[in-house]
Every structure is written in structure tokens, then in C-alpha cells.
Short mmCIF file of C-alpha atoms in Angstrom, two decimals:
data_model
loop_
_atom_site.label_atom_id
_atom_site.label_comp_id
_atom_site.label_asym_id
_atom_site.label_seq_id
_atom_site.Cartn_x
_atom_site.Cartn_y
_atom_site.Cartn_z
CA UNK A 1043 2.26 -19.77 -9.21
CA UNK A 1044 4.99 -20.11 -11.89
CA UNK A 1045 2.49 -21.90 -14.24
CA UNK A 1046 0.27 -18.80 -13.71
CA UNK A 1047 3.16 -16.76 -14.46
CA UNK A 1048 4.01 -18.48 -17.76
CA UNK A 1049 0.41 -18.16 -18.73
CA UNK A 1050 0.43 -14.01 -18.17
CA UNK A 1051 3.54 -14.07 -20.35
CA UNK A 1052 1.65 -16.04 -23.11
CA UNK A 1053 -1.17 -13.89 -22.74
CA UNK A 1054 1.05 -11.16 -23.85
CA UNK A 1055 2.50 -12.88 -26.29
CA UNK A 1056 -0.69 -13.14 -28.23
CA UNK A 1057 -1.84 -9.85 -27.64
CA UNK A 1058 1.46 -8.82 -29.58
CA UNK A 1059 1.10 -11.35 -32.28
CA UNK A 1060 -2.61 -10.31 -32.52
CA UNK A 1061 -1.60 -6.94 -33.06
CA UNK A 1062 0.03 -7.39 -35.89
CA UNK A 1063 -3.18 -8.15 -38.12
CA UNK A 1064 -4.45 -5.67 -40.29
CA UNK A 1065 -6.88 -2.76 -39.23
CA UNK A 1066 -4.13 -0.35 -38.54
CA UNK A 1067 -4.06 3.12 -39.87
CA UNK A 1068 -0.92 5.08 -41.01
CA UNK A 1069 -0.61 8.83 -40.27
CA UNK A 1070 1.28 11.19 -42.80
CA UNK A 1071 4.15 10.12 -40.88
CA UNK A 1072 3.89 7.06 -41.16
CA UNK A 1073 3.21 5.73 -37.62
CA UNK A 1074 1.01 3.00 -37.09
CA UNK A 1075 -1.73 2.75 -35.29
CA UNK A 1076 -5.08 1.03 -33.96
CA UNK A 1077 -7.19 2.27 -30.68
CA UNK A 1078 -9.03 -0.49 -28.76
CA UNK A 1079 -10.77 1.79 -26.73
CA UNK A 1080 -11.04 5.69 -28.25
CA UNK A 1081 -12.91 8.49 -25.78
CA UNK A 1082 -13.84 11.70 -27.25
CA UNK A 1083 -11.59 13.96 -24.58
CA UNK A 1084 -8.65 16.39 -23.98
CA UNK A 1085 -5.26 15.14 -25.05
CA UNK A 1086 -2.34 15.88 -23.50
CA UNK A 1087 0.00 18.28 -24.22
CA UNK A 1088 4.04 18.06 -24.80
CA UNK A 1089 5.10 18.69 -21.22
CA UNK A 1090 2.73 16.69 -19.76
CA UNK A 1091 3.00 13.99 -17.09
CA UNK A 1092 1.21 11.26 -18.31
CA UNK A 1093 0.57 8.07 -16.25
CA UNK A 1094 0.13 5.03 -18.98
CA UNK A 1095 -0.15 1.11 -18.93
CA UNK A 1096 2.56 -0.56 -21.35
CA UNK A 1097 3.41 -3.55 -23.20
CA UNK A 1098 5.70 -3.60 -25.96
CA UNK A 1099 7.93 -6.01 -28.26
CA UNK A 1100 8.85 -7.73 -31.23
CA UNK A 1101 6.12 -10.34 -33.37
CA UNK A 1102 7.48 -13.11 -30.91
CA UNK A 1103 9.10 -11.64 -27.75
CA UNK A 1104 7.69 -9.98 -24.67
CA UNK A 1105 10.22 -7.03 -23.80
CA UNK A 1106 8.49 -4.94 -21.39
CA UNK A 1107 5.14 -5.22 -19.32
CA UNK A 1108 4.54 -2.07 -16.94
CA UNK A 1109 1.66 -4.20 -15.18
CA UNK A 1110 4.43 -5.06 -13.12
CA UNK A 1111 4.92 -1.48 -11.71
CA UNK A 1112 1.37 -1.54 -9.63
CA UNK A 1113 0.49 2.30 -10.38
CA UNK A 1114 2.08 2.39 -14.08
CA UNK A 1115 4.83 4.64 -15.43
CA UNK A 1116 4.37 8.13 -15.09
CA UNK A 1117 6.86 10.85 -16.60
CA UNK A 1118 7.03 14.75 -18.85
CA UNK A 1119 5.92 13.38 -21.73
CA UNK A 1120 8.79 14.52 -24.86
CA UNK A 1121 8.19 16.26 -28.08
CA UNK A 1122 8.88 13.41 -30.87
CA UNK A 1123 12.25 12.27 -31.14
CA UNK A 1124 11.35 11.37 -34.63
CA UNK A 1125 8.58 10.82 -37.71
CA UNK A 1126 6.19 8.06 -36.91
CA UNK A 1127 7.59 7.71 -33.30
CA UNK A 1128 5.83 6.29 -29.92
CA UNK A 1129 5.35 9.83 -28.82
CA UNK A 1130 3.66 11.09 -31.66
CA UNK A 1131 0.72 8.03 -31.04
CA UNK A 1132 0.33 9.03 -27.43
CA UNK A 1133 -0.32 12.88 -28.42
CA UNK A 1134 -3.48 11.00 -30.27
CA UNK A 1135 -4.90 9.78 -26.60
CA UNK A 1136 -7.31 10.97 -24.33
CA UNK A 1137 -7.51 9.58 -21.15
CA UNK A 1138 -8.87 6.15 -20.87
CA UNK A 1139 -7.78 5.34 -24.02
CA UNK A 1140 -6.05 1.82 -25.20
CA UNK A 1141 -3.92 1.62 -28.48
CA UNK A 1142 -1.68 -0.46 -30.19
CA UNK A 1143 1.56 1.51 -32.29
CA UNK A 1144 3.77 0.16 -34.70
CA UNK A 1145 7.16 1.86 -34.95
CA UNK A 1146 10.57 1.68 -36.08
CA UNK A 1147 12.70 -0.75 -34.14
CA UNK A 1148 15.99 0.82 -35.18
CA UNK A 1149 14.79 4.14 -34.59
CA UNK A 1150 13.33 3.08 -30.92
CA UNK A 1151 16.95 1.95 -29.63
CA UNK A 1152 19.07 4.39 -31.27
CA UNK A 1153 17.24 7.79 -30.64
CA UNK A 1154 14.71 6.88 -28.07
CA UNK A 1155 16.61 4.39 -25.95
CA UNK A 1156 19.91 5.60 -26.97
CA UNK A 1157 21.60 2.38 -27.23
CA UNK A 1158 25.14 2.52 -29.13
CA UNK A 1159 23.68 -0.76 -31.19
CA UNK A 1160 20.48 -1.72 -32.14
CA UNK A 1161 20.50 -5.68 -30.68
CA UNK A 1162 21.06 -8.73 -31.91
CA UNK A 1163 18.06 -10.12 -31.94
CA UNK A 1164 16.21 -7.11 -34.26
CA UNK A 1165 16.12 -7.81 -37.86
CA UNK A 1166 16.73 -4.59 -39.77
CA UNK A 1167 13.46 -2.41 -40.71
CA UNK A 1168 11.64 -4.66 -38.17
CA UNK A 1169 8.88 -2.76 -36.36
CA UNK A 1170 7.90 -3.19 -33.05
CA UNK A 1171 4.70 -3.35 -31.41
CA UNK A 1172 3.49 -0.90 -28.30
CA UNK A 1173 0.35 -2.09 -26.56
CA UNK A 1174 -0.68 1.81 -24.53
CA UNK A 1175 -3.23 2.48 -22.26
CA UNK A 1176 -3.17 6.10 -21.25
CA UNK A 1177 -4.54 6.00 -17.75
CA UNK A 1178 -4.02 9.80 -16.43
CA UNK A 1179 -2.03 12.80 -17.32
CA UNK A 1180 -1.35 16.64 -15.19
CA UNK A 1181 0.01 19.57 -16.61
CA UNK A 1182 3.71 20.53 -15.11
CA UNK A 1183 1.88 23.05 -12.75
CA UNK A 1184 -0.82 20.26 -11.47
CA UNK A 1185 2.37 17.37 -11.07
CA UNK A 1186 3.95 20.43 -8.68
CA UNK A 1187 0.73 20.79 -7.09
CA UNK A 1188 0.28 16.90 -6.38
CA UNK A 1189 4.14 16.43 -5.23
CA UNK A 1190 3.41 19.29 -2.83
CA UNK A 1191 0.44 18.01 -1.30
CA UNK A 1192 1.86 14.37 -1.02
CA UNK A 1193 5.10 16.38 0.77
CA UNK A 1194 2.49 17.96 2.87
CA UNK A 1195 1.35 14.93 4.16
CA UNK A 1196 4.59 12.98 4.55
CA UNK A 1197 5.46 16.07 6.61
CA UNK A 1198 2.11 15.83 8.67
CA UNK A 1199 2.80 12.20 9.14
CA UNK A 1200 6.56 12.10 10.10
CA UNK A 1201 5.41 14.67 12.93
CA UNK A 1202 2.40 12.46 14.35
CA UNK A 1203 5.36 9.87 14.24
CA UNK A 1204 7.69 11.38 15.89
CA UNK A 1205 5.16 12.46 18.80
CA UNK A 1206 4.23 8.59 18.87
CA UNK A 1207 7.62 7.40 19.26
CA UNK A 1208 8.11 10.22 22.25
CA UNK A 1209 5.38 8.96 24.20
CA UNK A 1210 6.06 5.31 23.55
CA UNK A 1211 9.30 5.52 24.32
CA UNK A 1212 8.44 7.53 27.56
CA UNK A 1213 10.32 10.21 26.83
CA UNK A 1214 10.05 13.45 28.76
CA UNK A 1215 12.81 15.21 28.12
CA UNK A 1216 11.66 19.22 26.93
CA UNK A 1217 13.17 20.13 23.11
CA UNK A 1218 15.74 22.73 23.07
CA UNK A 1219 14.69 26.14 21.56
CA UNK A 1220 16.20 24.62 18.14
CA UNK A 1221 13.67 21.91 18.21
CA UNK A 1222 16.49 19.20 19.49
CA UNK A 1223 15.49 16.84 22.15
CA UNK A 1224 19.26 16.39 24.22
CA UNK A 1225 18.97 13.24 26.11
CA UNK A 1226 22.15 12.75 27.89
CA UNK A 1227 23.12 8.97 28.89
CA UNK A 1228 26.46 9.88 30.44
CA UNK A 1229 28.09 12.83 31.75
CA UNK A 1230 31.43 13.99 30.72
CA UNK A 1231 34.35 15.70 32.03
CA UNK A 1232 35.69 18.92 31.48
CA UNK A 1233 35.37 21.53 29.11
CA UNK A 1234 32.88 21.30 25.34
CA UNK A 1235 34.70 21.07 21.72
CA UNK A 1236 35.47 24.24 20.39
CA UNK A 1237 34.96 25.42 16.42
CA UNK A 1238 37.96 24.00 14.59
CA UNK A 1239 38.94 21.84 16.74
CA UNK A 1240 39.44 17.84 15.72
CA UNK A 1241 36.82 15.40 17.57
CA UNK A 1242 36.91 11.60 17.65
CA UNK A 1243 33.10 10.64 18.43
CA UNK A 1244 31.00 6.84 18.10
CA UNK A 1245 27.97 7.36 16.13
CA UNK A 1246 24.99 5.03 15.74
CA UNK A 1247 22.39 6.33 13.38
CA UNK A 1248 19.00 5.19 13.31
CA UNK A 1249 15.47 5.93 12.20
CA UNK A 1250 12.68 6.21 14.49
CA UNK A 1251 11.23 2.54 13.10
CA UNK A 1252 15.04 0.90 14.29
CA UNK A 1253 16.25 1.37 10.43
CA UNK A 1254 20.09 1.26 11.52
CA UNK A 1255 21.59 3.57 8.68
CA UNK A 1256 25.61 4.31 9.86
CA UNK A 1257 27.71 2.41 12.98
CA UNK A 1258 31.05 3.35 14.30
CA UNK A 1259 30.82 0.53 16.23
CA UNK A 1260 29.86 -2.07 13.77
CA UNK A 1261 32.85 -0.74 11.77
CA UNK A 1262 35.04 -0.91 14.69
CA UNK A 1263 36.82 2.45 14.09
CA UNK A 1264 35.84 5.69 15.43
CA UNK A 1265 34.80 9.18 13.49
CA UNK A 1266 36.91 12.22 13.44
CA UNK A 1267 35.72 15.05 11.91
CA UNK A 1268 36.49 19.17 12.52
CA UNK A 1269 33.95 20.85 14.24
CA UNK A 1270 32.16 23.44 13.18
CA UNK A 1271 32.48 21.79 9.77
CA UNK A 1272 29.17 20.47 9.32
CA UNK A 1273 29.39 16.82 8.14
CA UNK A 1274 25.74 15.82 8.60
CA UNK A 1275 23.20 17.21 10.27
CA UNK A 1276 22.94 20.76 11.83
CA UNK A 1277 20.83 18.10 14.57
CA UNK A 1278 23.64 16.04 14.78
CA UNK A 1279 26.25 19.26 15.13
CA UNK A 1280 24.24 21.12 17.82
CA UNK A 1281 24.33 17.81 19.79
CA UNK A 1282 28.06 17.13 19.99
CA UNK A 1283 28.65 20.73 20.64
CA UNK A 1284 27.19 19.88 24.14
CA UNK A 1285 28.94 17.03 24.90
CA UNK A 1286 31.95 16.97 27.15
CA UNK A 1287 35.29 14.26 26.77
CA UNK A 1288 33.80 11.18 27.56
CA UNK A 1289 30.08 12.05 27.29
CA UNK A 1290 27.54 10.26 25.75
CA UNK A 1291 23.94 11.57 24.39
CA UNK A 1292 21.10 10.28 22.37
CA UNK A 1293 20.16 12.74 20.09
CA UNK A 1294 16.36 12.98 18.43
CA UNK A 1295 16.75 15.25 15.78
CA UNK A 1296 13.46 16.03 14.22
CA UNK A 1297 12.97 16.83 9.69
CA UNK A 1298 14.18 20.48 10.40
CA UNK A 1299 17.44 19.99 11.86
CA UNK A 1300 17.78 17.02 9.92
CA UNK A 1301 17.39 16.13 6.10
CA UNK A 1302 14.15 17.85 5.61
CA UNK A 1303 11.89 16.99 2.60
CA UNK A 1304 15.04 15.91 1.32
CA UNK A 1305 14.84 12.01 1.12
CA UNK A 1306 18.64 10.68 1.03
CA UNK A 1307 18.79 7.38 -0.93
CA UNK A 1308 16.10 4.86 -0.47
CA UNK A 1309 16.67 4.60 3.11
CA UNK A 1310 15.88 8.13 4.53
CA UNK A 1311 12.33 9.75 3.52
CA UNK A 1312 11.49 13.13 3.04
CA UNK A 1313 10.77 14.65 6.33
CA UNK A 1314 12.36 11.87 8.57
CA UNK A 1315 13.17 11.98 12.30
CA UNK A 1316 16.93 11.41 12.90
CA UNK A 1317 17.97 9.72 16.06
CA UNK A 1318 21.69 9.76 16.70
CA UNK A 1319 24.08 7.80 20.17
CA UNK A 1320 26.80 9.67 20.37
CA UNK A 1321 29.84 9.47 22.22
CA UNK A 1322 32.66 12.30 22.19
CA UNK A 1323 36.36 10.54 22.62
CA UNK A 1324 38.40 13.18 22.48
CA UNK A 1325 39.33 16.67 21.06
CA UNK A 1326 42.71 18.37 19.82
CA UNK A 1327 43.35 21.55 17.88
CA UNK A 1328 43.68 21.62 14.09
CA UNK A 1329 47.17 22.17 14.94
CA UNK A 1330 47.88 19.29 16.63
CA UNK A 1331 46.08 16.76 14.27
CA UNK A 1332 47.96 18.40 11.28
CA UNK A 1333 51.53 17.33 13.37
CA UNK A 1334 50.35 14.15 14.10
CA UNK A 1335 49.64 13.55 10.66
CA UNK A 1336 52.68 14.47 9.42
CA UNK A 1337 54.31 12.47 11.62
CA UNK A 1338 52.43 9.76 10.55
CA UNK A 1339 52.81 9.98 7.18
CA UNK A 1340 57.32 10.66 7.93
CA UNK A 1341 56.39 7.11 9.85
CA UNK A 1342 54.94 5.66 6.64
CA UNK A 1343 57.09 6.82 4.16
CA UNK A 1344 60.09 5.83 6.55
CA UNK A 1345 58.76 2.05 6.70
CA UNK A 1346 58.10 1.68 3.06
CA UNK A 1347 61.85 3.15 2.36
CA UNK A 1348 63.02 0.36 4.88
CA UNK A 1349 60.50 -2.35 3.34
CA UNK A 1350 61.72 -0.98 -0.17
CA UNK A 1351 65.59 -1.36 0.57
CA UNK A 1352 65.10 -4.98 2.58
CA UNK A 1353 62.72 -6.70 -0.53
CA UNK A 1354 65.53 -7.78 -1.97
CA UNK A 1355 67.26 -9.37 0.80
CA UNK A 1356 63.98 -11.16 2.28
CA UNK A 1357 63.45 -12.31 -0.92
CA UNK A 1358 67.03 -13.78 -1.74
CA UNK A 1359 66.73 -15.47 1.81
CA UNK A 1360 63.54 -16.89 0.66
CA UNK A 1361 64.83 -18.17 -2.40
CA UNK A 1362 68.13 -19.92 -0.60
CA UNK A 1363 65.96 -21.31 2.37
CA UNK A 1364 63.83 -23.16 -0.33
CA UNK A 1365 66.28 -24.03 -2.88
CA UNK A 1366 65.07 -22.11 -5.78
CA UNK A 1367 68.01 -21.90 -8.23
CA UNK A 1368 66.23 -21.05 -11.14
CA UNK A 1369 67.21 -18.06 -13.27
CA UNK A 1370 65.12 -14.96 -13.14
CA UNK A 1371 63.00 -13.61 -16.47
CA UNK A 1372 64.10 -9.95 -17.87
CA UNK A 1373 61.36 -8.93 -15.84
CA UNK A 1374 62.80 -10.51 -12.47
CA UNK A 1375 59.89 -13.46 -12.49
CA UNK A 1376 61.17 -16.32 -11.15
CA UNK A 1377 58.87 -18.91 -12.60
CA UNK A 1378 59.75 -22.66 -10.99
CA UNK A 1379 57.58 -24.99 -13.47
CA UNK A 1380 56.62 -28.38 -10.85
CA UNK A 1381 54.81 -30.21 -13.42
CA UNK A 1382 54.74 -29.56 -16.89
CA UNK A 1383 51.28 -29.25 -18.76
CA UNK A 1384 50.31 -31.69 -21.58
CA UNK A 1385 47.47 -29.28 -22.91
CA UNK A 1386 46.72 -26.18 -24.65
CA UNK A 1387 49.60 -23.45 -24.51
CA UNK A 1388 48.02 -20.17 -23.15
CA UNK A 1389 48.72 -17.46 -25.04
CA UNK A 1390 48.02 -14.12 -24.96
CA UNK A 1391 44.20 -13.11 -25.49
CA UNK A 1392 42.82 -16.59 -24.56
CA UNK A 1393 40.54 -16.78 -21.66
CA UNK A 1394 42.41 -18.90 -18.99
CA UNK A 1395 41.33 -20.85 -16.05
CA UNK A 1396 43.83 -21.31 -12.59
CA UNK A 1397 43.57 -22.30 -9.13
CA UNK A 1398 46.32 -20.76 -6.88
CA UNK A 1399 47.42 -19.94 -3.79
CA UNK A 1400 48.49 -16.49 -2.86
CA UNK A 1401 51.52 -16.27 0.06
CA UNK A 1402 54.15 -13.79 0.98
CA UNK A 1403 57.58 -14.56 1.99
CA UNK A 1404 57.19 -15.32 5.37
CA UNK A 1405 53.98 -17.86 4.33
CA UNK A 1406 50.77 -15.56 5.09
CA UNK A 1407 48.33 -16.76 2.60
CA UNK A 1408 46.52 -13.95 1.67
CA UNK A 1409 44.01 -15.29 -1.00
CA UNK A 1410 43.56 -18.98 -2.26
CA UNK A 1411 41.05 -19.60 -5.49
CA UNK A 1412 41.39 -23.60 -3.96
CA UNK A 1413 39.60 -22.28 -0.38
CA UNK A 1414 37.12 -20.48 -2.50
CA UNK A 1415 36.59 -24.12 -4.30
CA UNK A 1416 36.27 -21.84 -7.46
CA UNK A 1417 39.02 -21.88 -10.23
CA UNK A 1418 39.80 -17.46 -11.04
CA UNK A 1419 38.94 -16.88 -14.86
CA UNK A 1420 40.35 -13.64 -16.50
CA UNK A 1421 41.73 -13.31 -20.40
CA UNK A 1422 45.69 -13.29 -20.61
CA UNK A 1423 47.69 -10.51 -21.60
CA UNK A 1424 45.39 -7.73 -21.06
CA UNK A 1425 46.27 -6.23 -18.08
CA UNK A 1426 43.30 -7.90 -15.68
CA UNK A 1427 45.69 -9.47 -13.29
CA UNK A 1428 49.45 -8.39 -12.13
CA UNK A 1429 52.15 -8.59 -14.74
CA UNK A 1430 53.75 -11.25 -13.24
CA UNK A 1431 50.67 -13.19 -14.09
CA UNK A 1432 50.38 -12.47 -17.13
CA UNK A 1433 53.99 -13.21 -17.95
CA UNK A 1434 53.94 -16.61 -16.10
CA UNK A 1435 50.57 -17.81 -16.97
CA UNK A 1436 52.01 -17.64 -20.84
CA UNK A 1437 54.54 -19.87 -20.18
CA UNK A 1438 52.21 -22.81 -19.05
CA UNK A 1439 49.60 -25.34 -20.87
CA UNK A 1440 47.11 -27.06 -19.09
CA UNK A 1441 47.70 -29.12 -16.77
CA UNK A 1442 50.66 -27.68 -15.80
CA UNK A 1443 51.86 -26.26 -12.64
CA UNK A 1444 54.19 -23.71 -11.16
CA UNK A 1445 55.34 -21.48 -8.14
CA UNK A 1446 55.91 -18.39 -8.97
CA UNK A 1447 57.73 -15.94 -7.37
CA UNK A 1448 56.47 -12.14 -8.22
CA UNK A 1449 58.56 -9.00 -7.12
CA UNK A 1450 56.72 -6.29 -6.07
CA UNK A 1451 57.62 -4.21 -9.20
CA UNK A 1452 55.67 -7.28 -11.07
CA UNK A 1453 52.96 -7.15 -8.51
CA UNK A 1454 51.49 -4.62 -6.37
CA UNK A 1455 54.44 -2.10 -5.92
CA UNK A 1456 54.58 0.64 -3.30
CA UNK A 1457 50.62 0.02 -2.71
CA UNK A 1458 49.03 -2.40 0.05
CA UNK A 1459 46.53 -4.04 -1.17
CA UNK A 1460 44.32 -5.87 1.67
CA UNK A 1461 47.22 -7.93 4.01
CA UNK A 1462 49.81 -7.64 1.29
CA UNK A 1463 52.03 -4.86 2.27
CA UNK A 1464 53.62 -2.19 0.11
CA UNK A 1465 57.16 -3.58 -1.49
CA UNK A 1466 56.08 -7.20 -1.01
CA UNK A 1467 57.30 -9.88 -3.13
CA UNK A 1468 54.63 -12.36 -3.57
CA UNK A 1469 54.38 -16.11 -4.02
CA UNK A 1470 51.91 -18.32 -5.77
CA UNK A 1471 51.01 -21.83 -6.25
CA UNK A 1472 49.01 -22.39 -9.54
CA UNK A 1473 47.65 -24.63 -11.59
CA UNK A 1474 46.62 -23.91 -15.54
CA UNK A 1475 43.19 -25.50 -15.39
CA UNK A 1476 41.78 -24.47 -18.98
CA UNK A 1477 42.50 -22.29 -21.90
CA UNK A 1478 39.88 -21.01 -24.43
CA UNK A 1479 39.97 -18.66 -27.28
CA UNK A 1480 37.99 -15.72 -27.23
CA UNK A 1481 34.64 -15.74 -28.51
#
């Protein structure tokens, strides 16, 4: 298969290099061009959507083959950008026919593809070489016409699906006057949310084919949302609305209550069937969930003040219990050099190489580049790691290594970031592994 493969490419190749013979004609323009195959038909018009074959490149490179897009590129086909440009040659075709255009390669990526450079690899005033076969093209009002139709039929099928999966699935249960089939799995207690209120629900989300698209449960952590505040569906809102605290439901919500011949993504089509478990945990006014949050946040806020005012003392303790006597940096790095490097001096702007091992005080290791088995890369001195990193990591050669000790104002500061808590002063094991200049 790969030979094969390498063959189509060479194929290509000399169809490119072929095309650069003579037996091209210039318009006033000065675009290039030959047709292979020529009809006697309508062109298309600017505006069009034209469906075409395409091949293009430079006298020795392969960029693009649309062969590998099974029903070609189709899209509104432009006005010229420019004298002499691709668009301009198409506007020559009728449908059916094959050509071969010769335009400017600067031009192509600067105005056409809007590249900020023209690459590397293009010489300057080098032309490039499009291979075209225009295999279809619709006015703007046909395009509309075909989209609608295909919608039609998505719509048409999605319904013969949905009746499919009802009868499969042996489900009986009559569709609400909204269209919503309510099949409840568990009955709750006492009374239904009410608009405004905050519920806590578990949602599993699915397509009618299985296609799991959202889990509370895989997430581990419930959803709370204000009702009457539509989040999702108007399938999905309808449904909760009859739950009761502690009630569970699955929910079929068919294209209308759903998404409708909106597709969202490339995992929900036009015109798909939602089907929703749902479980309602719990409800509380507005009122209530604003207190709670505010006491939440007083809770935070509180903590970090305490974690704020202790940093210092944990990490004096830390430094006594493991007799670090070394003098801190202005910055308050403590840098403890174990062995010292024989190599290359880092220095700001190279690209460096270190292992390490990431700890806080009381010995959590929170990340290690020496679990990973893969050494962390970043340039120095430009603000890609903490700044106690790039301080220390300055003061080492390769080979050499060093525990440093990071205060949170040289680290991560009042933010968490994964296990490392806000205010944390941080500890690492590292090792200067390789220094290179930049390219």
C-alpha cells in the first residue's frame, strides 16, 4: 500500500513537471494557461459554487491533491483577487473541463492564502502550477435549493430513526403534547423546581446510536444550573421541570425540542434525536445559593489570608528541619547548588534542557519530568516557566544540579495551580541536562 502511495505522489509529480512545457497561452493579464479537455458550455459566474478537482505546486513539489477529498472541493467562487490569478482561469471553464494555470507564487500566498510570508522554500517570481478540473458548479439560489433538499431528507431520516429506536427499544410510553416522550425511572419526593430556583441534577447525554456526548457522572461532579434559564435544550428543560427531589427520568427529546437542523460540532447532526438520564438532587432559591456562595468565597479568602500569613513560617521550618543555611537571592530564591556543572553556562535566551522534581514543603510531589522519563525543554529568560526558574536555571551549567527553593511570590502566587495550593512555596530537584543557542 505505501509503495502504491509513493507511486500516486510521483504520478503527480510528473504531471506538474509536464506542465511546465510549452503550449501555454497568456491572456492580456498575463495568466497562464493550457486546457486538456475544453467543452463548448456555460461558464460559471462570480458567485458561483463550483465543485472542482485540484492539484497544484511548485516544478518539483506536490502541495495539494483534492483527490483526497472523495467528492472534491466545492465553494462561492471569488471575483479575482488579482491580474493573472487562479480565479480568473476558472471563469474560462465550462463544466467538464481540465486545465493547467500558471500563476504568481508570491501573489498566491500573500493575497489569496493570506500568509504574513511567502515560504521558504519559493524562489522569488517563481510561478506555480494548478492542475483544475471543473467538475460541477450551481448558482447561489440552486446551492440553497440543494442544502434544503439534503436538510429535507436528514429531517425525513432522523424521524424514521427515531420511530426505529422507539419500537426497538420497546418503548410505549405516549409523547407529551410538546412532542417529549417522559419516561420516568424513579419517583421522587415532594414538590417540582420552581423558575429561579438553583437545581443540582446528573446528566448523561446521548444520541440515539449510543454516541455518549456529556456525563456528570464520568466527571464525577454534579450540574447546577437556575431554572428557567435555559442551558440546553427546551427538551431537556421541560423534562426536569417534572421531576421531583430525588427523581430520575430518561428523557427522548426529538429535533424540535432539541437542536433542530442545527448540527452542533461534528458530533450532533442537523435534526438529531436527543436522549437525556436525568436525575434532580436538589433545589434552593436564588437566595440561598447567592449566601452560600458568599460564604464560600469569606471561607476562601479567609484560608488564603491564613496560608498567606503562615508561608513564611512553614517555610523557615522547612529550611531549619533540612539544614539549608544558604543565603537568599534579592528575589528570596534560595538556590542550594549539590553538584556543580562542568558544561555550558545557561544564559538567558538559550534553549535549556532539565529533569526535576516538583515538591511542596510538606513533600507532595506534584510533577516530576524524571517519572515522565522525558527531560522539560523551554528557552531561558523569557517568561515560559516561573521566575524562580528562570533565575535559578541561569545560575547553573550542565551537568550541574540544585534544589531550589521557590516562594510563592517567585512561583505561582495567590493562584492554585493543579495540587499546588495558593501561597505555596515550592521545592525542586533539577538537573541542567543541555543548553543550546537559539536557532
Amino acid at each position: 500500500m505505501k509503495h502504491l502511495k509513493n507511486i500516486a505522489v510521483l504520478v503527480m509529480a510528473v504531471l506538474l513537471l509536464s506542465s511546465c512545457g510549452s503550449d501555454y497561452k497568456k491572456t492580456e493579464t498575463g495568466l497562464e494557461y493550457k486546457f486538456f479537455v475544453q467543452n463548448d458550455g456555460e461558464k460559471p459566474n462570480v458567485g458561483d459554487f463550483i465543485t472542482i478537482d485540484m492539484l497544484y505546486g511548485t516544478v518539483d513539489t506536490v502541495l495539494f491533491d483534492s483527490k483526497k477529498i472523495p467528492d472534491g472541493l466545492t465553494f462561492p467562487l471569488d471575483s479575482p483577487y488579482y491580474k493573472g490569478d487562479l480565479f480568473e482561469g476558472i471563469l474560462m471553464m465550462s463544466k467538464g473541463d481540465s486545465a493547467s494555470f500558471k500563476v504568481s507564487a508570491d501573489s498566491f500566498y500573500l493575497i489569496i492564502a493570506r500568509a504574513p510570508a511567502v515560504p521558504e522554500f519559493i524562489t522569488p517570481g517563481e510561478k506555480m502550477t494548478f492542475e483544475v478540473k471543473l467538475k460541477d458548479f450551481m448558482s447561489q439560489e440552486q446551492k440553497q435549493m440543494q442544502d434544503a433538499a439534503a436538510l429535507e431528507t436528514m429531517k425525513h431520516d432522523a424521524e424514521v430513526q427515531l420511530k426505529s429506536y422507539l419500537e426497538e427499544s420497546n418503548i410505549t410510553t405516549t409523547a407529551l403534547e410538546s412532542g417529549l416522550i417522559f419516561i420516568e425511572e424513579e419517583k421522587g419526593s415532594g414538590r417540582q423546581p420552581k423558575i429561579d430556583e438553583m437545581v443540582t441534577i446528573e446528566l448523561v447525554v446521548n444520541l440515539l446510536d449510543g454516541t455518549k456526548i456529556f456525563s456528570t457522572v464520568d466527571r464525577g461532579e454534579p450540574f447546577e444550573y437556575q431554572y428557567g434559564q435555559k442551558f440546553d435544550t427546551d427538551g431537556l428543560e421541560e423534562g426536569v421541570g417534572m421531576l421531583r427531589k430525588g427523581g430520575k427520568a430518561t428523557l427522548i427529546v426529538p429535533h424540535h425540542l432539541a437542536y433542530g437542523a442545527e448540527a452542533k460540532g461534528q458530533t450532533i447532526p442537523p435534526y438529531a434525536t436527543i436522549v437525556y438520564e436525568v436525575e434532580l438532587l436538589s433545589m434552593r432559591s436564588k437566595e440561598v445559593y447567592d449566601k452560600e456562595r458568599e460564604e464560600q468565597q469569606a471561607e476562601m479568602a479567609a484560608q488564603q489570608e491564613v496560608r498567606k500569613n503562615s508561608e513564611k513560617s512553614l517555610r523557615d521550618k522547612y529550611l531549619a528541619d533540612n539544614g539549608i543555611t544558604v543565603t537568599p537571592t534579592a528575589s528570596g530564591l534560595y538556590f542550594v547548588e549539590i553538584e556543580e556543572g562542568t558544561g555550558t553556562q545557561a544564559m538567558a535566551g538559550n534553549i535549556v534542557k532539565v529533569h526535576y522534581t516538583g515538591k511542596l514543603l510538606d513533600g507532595t510531589v506534584f510533577d516530576s519530568s524524571i517519572e515522565r522519563g522525558q527531560p522539560y525543554e523551554f528557552p531561558l529568560g523569557k517568561g515560559n516557566v516561573i521566575k524562580g526558574w528562570d533565575e535559578a536555571i541561569a545560575m547553573m551549567k550542565v551537568g550541574g544540579k540544585a534544589t531550589l527553593v521557590i516562594p510563592s511570590d517567585m512561583a505561582y502566587g495567590e493562584r492554585d495551580s493543579g495540587t499546588i495550593p495558593p501561597y505555596s512555596t515550592l521545592v525542586f530537584d533539577v538537573e541542567l541536562m543541555d543548553v543550546q543557542p537559539v536557532q
